[in-house]
CSV table of C-alpha atoms and ligand atoms in Angstrom, one decimal:
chain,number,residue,atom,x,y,z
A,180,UNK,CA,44.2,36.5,92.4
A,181,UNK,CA,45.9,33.9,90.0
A,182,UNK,CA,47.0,31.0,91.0
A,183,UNK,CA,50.6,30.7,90.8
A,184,UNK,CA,50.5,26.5,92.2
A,185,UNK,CA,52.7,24.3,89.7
A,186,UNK,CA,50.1,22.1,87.3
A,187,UNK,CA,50.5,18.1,87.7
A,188,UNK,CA,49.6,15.0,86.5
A,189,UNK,CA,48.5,12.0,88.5
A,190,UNK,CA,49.1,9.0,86.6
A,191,UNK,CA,46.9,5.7,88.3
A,192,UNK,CA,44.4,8.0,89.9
A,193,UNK,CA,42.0,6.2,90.7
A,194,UNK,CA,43.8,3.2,92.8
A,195,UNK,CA,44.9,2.9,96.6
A,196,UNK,CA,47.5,5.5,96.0
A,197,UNK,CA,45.9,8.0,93.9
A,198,UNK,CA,43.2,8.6,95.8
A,199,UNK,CA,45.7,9.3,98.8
A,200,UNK,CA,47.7,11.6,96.3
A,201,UNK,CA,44.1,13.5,95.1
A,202,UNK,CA,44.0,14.3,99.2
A,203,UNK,CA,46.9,15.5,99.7
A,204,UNK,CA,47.3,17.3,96.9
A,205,UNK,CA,43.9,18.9,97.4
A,206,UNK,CA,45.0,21.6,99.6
A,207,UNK,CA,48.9,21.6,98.4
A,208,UNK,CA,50.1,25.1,98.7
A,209,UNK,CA,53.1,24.7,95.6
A,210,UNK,CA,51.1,22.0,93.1
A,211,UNK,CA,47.6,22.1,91.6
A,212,UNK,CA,46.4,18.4,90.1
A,213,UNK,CA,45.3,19.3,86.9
A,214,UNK,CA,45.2,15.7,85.2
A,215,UNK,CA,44.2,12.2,86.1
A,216,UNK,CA,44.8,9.6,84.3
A,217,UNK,CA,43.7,5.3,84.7
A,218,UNK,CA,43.4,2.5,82.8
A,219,UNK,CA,41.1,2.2,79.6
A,220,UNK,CA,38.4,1.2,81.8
A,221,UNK,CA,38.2,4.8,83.7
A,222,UNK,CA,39.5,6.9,80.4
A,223,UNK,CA,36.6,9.2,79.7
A,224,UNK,CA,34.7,9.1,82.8
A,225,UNK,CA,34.6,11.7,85.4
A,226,UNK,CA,36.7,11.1,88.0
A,227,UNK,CA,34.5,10.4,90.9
A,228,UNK,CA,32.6,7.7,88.6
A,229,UNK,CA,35.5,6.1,87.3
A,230,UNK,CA,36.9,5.4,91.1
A,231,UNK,CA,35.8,3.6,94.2
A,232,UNK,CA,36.7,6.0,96.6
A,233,UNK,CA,37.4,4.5,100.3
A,234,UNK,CA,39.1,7.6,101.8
A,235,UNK,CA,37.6,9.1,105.0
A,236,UNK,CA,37.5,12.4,103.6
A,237,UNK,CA,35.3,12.9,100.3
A,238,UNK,CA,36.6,13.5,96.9
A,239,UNK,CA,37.9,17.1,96.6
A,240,UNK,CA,35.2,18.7,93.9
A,241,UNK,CA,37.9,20.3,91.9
A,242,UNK,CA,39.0,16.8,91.4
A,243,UNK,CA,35.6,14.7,91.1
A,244,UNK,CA,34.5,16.5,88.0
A,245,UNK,CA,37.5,16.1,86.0
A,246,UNK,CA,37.6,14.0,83.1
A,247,UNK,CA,40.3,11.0,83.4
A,248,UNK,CA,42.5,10.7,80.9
A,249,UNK,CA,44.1,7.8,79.2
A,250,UNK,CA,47.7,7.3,80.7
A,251,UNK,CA,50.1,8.4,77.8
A,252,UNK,CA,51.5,11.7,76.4
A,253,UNK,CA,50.9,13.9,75.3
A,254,UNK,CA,50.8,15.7,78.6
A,255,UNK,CA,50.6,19.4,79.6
A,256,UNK,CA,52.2,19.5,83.0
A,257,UNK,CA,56.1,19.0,83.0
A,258,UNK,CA,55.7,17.6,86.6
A,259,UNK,CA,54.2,14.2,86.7
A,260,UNK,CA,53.4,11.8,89.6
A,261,UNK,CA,52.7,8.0,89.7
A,262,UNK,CA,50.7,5.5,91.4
A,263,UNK,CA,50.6,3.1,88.4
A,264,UNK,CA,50.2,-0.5,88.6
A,265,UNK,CA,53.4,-1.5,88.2
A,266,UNK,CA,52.7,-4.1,85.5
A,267,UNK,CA,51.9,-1.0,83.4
A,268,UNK,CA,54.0,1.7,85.0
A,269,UNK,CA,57.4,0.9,83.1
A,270,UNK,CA,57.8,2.2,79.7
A,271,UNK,CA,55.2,5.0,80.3
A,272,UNK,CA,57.5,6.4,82.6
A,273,UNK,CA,60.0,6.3,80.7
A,274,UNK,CA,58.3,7.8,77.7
A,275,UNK,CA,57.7,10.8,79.6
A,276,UNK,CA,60.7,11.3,81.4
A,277,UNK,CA,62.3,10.9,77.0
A,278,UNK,CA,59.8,14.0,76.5
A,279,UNK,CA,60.9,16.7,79.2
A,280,UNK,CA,58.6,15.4,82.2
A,281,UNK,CA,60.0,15.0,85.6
A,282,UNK,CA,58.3,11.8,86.4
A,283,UNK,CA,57.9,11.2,90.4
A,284,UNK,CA,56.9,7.5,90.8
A,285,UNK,CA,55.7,5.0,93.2
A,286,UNK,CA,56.0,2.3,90.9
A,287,UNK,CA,58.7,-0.5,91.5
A,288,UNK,CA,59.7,-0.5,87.6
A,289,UNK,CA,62.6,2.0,87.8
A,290,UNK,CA,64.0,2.0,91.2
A,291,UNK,CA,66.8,-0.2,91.0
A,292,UNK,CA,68.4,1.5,87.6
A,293,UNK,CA,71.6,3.1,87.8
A,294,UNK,CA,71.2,6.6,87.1
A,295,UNK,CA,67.7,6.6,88.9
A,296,UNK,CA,67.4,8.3,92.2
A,297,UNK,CA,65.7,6.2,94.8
A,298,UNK,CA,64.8,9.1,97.2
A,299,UNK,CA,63.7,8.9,100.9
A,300,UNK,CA,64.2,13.2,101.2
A,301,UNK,CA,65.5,13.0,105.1
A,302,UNK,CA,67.5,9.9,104.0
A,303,UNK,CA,69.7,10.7,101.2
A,304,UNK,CA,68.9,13.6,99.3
A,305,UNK,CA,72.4,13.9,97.8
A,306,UNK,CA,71.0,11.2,95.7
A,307,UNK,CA,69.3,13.8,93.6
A,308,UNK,CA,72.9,15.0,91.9
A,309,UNK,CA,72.7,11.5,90.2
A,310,UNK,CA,70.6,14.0,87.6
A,311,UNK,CA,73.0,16.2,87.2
A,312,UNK,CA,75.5,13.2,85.7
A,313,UNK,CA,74.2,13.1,82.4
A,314,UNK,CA,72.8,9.6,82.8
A,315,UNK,CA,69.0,11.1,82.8
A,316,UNK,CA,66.6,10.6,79.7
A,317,UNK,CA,66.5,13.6,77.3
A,318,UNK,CA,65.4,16.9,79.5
A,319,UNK,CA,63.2,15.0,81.7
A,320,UNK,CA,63.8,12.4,84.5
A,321,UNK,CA,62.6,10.2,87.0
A,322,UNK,CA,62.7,9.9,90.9
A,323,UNK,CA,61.3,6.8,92.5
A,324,UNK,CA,60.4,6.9,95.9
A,325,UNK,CA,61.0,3.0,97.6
A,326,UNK,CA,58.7,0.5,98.4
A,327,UNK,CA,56.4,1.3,101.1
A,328,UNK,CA,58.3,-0.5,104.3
A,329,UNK,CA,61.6,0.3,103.1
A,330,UNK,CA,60.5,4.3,103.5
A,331,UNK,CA,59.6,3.0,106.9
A,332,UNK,CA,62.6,1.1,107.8
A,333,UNK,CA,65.4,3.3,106.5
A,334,UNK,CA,64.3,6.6,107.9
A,335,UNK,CA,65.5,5.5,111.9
A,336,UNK,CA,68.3,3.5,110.0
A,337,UNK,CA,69.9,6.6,108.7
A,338,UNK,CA,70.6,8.2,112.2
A,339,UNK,CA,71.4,5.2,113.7
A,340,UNK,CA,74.6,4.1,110.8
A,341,UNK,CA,75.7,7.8,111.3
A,342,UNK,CA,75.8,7.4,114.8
A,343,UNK,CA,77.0,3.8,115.4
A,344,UNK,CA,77.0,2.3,112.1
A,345,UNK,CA,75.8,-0.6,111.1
A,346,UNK,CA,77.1,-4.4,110.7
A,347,UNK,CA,73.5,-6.2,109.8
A,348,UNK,CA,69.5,-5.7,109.9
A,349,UNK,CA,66.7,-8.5,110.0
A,350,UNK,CA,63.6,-7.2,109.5
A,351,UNK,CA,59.9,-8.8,110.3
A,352,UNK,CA,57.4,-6.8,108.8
A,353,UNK,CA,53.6,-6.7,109.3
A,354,UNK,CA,52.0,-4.5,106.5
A,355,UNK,CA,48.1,-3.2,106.0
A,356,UNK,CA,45.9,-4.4,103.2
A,357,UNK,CA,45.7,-0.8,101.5
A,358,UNK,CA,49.3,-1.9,100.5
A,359,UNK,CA,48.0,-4.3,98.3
A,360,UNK,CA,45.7,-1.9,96.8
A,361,UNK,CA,42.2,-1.8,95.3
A,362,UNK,CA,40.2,-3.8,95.7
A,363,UNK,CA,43.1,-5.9,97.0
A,364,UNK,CA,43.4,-9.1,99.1
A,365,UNK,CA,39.7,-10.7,100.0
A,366,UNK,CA,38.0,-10.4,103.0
A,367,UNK,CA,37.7,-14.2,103.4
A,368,UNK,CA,41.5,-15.0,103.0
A,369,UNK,CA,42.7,-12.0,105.1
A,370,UNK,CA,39.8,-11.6,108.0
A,371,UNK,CA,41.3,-13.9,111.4
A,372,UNK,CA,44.2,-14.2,109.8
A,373,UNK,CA,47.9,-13.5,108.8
A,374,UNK,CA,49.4,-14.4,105.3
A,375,UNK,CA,53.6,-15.2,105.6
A,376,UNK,CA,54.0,-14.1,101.8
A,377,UNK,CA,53.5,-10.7,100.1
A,378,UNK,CA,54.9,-11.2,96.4
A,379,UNK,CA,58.3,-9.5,95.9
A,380,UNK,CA,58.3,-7.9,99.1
A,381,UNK,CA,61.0,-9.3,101.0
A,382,UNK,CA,63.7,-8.6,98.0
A,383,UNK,CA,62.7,-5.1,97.5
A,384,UNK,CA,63.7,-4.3,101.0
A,385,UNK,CA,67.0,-6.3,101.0
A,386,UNK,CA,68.1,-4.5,98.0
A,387,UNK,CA,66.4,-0.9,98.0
A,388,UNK,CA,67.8,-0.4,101.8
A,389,UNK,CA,71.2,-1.4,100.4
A,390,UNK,CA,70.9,1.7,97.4
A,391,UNK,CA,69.2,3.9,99.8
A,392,UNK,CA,71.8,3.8,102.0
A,393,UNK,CA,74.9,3.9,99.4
A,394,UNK,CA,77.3,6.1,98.1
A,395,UNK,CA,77.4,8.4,95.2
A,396,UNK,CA,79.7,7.4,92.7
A,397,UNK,CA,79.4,10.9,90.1
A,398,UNK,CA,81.8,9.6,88.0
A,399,UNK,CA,80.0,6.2,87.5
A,400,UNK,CA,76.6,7.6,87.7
A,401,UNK,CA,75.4,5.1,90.2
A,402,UNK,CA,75.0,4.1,93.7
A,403,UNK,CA,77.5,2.5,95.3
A,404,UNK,CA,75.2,0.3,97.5
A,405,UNK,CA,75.7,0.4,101.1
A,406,UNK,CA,78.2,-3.2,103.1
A,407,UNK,CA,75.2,-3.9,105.1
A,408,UNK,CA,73.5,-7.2,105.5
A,409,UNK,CA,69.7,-6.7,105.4
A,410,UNK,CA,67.3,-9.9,105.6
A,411,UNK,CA,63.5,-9.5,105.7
A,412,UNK,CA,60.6,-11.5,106.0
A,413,UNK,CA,57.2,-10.3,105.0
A,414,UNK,CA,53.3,-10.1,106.2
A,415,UNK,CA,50.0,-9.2,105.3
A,416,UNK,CA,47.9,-8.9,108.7
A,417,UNK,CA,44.3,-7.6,108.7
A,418,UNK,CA,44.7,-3.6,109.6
A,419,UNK,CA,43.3,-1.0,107.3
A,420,UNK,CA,46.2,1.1,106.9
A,421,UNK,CA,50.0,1.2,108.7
A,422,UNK,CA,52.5,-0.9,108.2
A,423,UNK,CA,54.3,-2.4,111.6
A,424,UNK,CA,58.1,-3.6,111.5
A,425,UNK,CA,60.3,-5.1,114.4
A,426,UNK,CA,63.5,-4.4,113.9
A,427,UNK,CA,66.9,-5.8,114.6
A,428,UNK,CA,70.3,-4.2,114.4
A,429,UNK,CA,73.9,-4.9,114.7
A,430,UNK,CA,75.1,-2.3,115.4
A,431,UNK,CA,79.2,-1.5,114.4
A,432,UNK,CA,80.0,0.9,117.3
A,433,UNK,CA,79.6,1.1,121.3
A,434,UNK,CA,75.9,2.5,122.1
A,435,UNK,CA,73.3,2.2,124.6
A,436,UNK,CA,69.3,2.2,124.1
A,437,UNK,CA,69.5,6.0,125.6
A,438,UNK,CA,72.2,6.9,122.8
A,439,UNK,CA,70.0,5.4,120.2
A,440,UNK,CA,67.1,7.4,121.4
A,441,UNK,CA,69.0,11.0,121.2
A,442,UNK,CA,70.1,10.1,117.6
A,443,UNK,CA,66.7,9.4,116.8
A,444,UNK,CA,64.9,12.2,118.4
A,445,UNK,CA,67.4,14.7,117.3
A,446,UNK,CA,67.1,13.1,113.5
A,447,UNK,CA,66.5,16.1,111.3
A,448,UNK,CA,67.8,16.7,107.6
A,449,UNK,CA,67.7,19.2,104.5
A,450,UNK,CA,63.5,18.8,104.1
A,451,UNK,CA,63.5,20.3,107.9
A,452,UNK,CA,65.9,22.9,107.5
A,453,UNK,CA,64.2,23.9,103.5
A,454,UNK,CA,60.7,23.6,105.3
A,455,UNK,CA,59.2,21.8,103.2
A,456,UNK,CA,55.6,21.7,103.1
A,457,UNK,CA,55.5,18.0,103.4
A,458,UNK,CA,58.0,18.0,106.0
A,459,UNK,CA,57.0,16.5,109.7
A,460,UNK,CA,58.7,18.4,112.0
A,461,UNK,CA,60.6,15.1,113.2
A,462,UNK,CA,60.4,12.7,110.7
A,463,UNK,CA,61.3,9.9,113.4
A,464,UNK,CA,58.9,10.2,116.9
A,465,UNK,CA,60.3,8.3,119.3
A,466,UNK,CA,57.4,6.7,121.8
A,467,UNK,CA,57.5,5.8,125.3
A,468,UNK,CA,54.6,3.2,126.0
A,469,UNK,CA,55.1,-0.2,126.6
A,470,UNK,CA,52.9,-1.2,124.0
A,471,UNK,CA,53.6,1.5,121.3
A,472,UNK,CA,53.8,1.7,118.8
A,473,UNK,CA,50.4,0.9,116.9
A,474,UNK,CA,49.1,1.1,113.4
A,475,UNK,CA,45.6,2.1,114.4
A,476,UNK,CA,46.9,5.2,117.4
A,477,UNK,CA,50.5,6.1,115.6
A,478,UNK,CA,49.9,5.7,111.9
A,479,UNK,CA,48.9,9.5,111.5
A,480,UNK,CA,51.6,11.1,113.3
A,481,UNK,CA,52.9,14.2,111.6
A,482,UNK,CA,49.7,13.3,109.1
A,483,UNK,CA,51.4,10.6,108.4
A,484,UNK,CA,54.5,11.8,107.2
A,485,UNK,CA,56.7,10.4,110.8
A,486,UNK,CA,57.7,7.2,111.6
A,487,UNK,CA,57.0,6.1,115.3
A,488,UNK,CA,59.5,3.9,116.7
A,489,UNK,CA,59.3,1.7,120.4
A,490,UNK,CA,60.3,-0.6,122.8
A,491,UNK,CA,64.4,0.2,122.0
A,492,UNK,CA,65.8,-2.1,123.7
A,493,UNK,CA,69.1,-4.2,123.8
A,494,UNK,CA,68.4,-8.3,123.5
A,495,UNK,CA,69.9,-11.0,125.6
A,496,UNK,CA,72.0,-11.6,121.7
A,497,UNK,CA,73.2,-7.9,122.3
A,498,UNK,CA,71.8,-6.7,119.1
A,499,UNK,CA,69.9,-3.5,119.2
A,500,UNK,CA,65.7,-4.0,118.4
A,501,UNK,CA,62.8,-1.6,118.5
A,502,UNK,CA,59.4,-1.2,116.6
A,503,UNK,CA,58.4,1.2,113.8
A,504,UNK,CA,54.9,1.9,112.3
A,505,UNK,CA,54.4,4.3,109.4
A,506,UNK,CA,52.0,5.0,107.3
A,507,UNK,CA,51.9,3.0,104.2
A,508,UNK,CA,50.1,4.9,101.6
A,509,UNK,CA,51.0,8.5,102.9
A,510,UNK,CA,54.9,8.7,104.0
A,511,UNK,CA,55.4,5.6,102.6
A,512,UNK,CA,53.3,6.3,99.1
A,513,UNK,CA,51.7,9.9,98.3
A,514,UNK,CA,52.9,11.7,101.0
A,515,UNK,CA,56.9,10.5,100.5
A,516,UNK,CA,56.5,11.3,96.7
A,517,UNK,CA,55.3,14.8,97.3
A,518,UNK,CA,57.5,14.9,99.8
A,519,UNK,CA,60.3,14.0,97.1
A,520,UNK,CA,58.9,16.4,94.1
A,521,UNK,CA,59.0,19.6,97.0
A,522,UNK,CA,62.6,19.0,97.2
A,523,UNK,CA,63.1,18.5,93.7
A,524,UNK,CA,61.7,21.9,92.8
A,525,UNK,CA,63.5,23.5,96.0
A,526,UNK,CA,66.7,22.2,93.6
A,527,UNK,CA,65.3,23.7,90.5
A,528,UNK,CA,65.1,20.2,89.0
A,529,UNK,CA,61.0,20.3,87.9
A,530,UNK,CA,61.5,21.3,84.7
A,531,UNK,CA,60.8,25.0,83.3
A,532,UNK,CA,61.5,26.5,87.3
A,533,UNK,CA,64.8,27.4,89.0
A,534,UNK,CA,65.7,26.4,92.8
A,535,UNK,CA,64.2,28.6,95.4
B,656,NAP,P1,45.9,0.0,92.7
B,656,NAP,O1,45.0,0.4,93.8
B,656,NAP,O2,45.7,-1.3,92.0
B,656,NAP,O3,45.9,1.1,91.5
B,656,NAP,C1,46.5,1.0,90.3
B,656,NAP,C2,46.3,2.2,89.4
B,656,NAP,O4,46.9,1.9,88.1
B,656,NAP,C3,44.8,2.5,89.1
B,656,NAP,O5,44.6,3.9,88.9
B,656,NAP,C4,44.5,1.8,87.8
B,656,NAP,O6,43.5,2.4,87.0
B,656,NAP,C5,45.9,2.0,87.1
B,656,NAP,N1,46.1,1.1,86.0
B,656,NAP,C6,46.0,-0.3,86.1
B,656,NAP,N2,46.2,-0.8,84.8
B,656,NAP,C7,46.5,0.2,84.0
B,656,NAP,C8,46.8,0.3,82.6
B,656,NAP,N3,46.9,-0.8,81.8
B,656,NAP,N4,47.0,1.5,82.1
B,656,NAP,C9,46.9,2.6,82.8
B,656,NAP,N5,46.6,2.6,84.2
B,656,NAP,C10,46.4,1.4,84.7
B,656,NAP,O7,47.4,0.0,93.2
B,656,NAP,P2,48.1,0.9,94.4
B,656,NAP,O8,48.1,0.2,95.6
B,656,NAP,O9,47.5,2.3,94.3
B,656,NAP,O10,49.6,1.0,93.9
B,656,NAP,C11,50.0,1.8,92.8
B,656,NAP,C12,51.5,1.8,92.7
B,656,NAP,O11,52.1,2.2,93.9
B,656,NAP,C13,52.0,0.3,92.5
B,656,NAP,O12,53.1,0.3,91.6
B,656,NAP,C14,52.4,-0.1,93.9
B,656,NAP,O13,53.4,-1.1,93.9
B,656,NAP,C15,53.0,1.2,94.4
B,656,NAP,N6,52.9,1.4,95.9
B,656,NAP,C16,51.8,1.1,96.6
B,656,NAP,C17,51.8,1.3,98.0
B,656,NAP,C18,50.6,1.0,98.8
B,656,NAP,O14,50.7,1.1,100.1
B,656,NAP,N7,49.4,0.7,98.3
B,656,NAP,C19,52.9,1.8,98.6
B,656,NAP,C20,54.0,2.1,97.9
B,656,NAP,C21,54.0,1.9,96.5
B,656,NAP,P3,42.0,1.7,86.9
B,656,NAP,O15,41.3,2.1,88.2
B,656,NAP,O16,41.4,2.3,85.7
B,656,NAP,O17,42.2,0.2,86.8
């Protein structure tokens, strides 16, 4: 029987983020990786010598025999994903997106342009018409998918600003080492320890929430970015892989922790009702233990595609607080941009299909 799966690229292959993409693309029922790609350093080699491979599950063989390739066009599959460094990730992108490509990308470089959709799928999927405006490159495009704990943060956001809105959010984060990928931060600074200071990290989820959360403005081509204040302090804290956020919110209406808990619970949005493969059932789990949630017990919820939230409660200040954990390099990296392409090609947006 021929395979009918969608060929696509995987640009940055072989770092903390590819090799969660090779996995869950491995058994993916609409795409078929067909081409990896790295830096210089891998080009050429076969793709399970060019990596270091620290998944759990070993390399899928249709993948570990292929050849990587060097990371520019020409490329055959109009749908492209990546988990470039973002040092390099920039005007590749952008190159490919010029030639036709719909580039889905992990990479910080384009998420705060205009005309560039920064797409959580549960959170604001109307953000897709921004590619309808004109405002795209050539026939191609790209959608970003935000940095790993805003995907986290702005997923129980979304409910609760429909259902109370929302006045301000401080956020304290406390994020795994696979965020900082391979080989990452060294055993000796991060063992017993925990580092007040991941580069960049508290700006991208002052401002990325703010866009995420905003307005389309079709005329202008842009975001209109959401009247919330959103303050954030960062941490790198030795667990493997989940990243943990407290959580405070002022919220603009009158609500109790019971409300907030039904508007969680009962979150569901257009990946649910299209059912998406990607899609967790719930994409926010709501947990009752006094300790939960966890990183370690909670991180592969859904396989990783919910966020688990905790300990709602109201404080002394009256501001509502609870606890998320999600999973960093899966909803929050491979899994959210797969997440984001399945909707795209649901909305006939991946170039040479039409919607479903
Ligand atoms: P990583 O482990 O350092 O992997 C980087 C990848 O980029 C590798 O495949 C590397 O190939 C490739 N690369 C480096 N320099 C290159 C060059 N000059 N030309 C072509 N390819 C090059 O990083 P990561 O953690 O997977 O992160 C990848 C991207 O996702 C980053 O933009 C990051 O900010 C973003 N992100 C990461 C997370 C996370 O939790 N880790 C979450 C969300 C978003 P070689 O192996 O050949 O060097």
């Amino acid at each position: 029987m021929s395979d009918r799966r969608i060929p696509v690229a995987l640009l940055g292959a072989t770092g903390s983020v590819g090799q969660r993409f090779v996995s869950l693309l491995a058994h993916h029922p609409l795409f078929r990786l067909t081409t990896v790609t790295a830096s210089e350093r891998s080009a050429g080699l076969p793709y399970r010598e060019a990596t270091r491979w620290v998944q759990a599950t070993p390399i899928p063989q249709e993948v570990a025999d292929l050849v990587v390739a060097e990371t520019r066009p020409p490329l055959e599959p109009r749908l492209v994903f990546s988990a470039l460094d973002a040092a390099v990730a920039g005007p590749v992108e952008a190159e490919l997106a010029g030639r036709g490509h719909l580039v889905v990308s992990n990479a910080r470089s384009h998420r705060m342009e205009p005309g560039v959709p920064l797409l959580v799928p549960e959170v604001n999927p109307e953000h897709l018409s921004l590619l309808r405006t004109g405002t795209g490159r050539g026939r191609g495009a790209i959608i970003t998918n935000p940095n790993c704990s805003t995907i986290g943060v702005t997923l129980p956001l979304r409910p609760l600003r429909d259902a109370f809105g929302i006045r301000e959010v401080r956020i304290a984060t406390m994020q795994a080492v696979s965020g900082a990928g391979i080989p990452g931060v060294s055993s000796m600074e991060i063992m017993d320890n925990v580092i007040p200071f991941i580069s960049g990290e508290e700006g991208k989820l002052e401002t990325e929430t703010l866009k995420i959360l905003g307005q389309v403005d079709m005329e202008a081509g842009h975001i209109r970015p959401a009247r919330i204040r959103v303050s954030a302090q960062c941490n790198r804290v030795p667990v493997v892989d989940g990243h943990t956020a407290c959580v405070w919110v002022e919220l603009e209406r009158v609500w109790s922790p019971e409300a907030v808990r039904e508007a969680l619970e009962s979150f569901t949005a257009e990946p649910q009702k299209l059912s998406l493969p990607s899609a967790p059932p719930h994409p926010v789990v709501v947990l009752d233990g006094e300790a939960h949630p966890q990183p370690r017990l909670h991180r592969d919820v859904a396989g990783g595609m919910a966020v688990t939230v905790g300990r709602i409660r109201r404080t002394p200040t009256g501001e509502l607080a609870f606890v998320t954990v999600s999973h960093n390099t899966i909803r929050g990296a491979a899994g959210g941009a797969i997440l984001c392409a399945e909707l795209a090609l649901a909305r006939g947006l991946v170039p040479g299909t039409v919607a479903s």
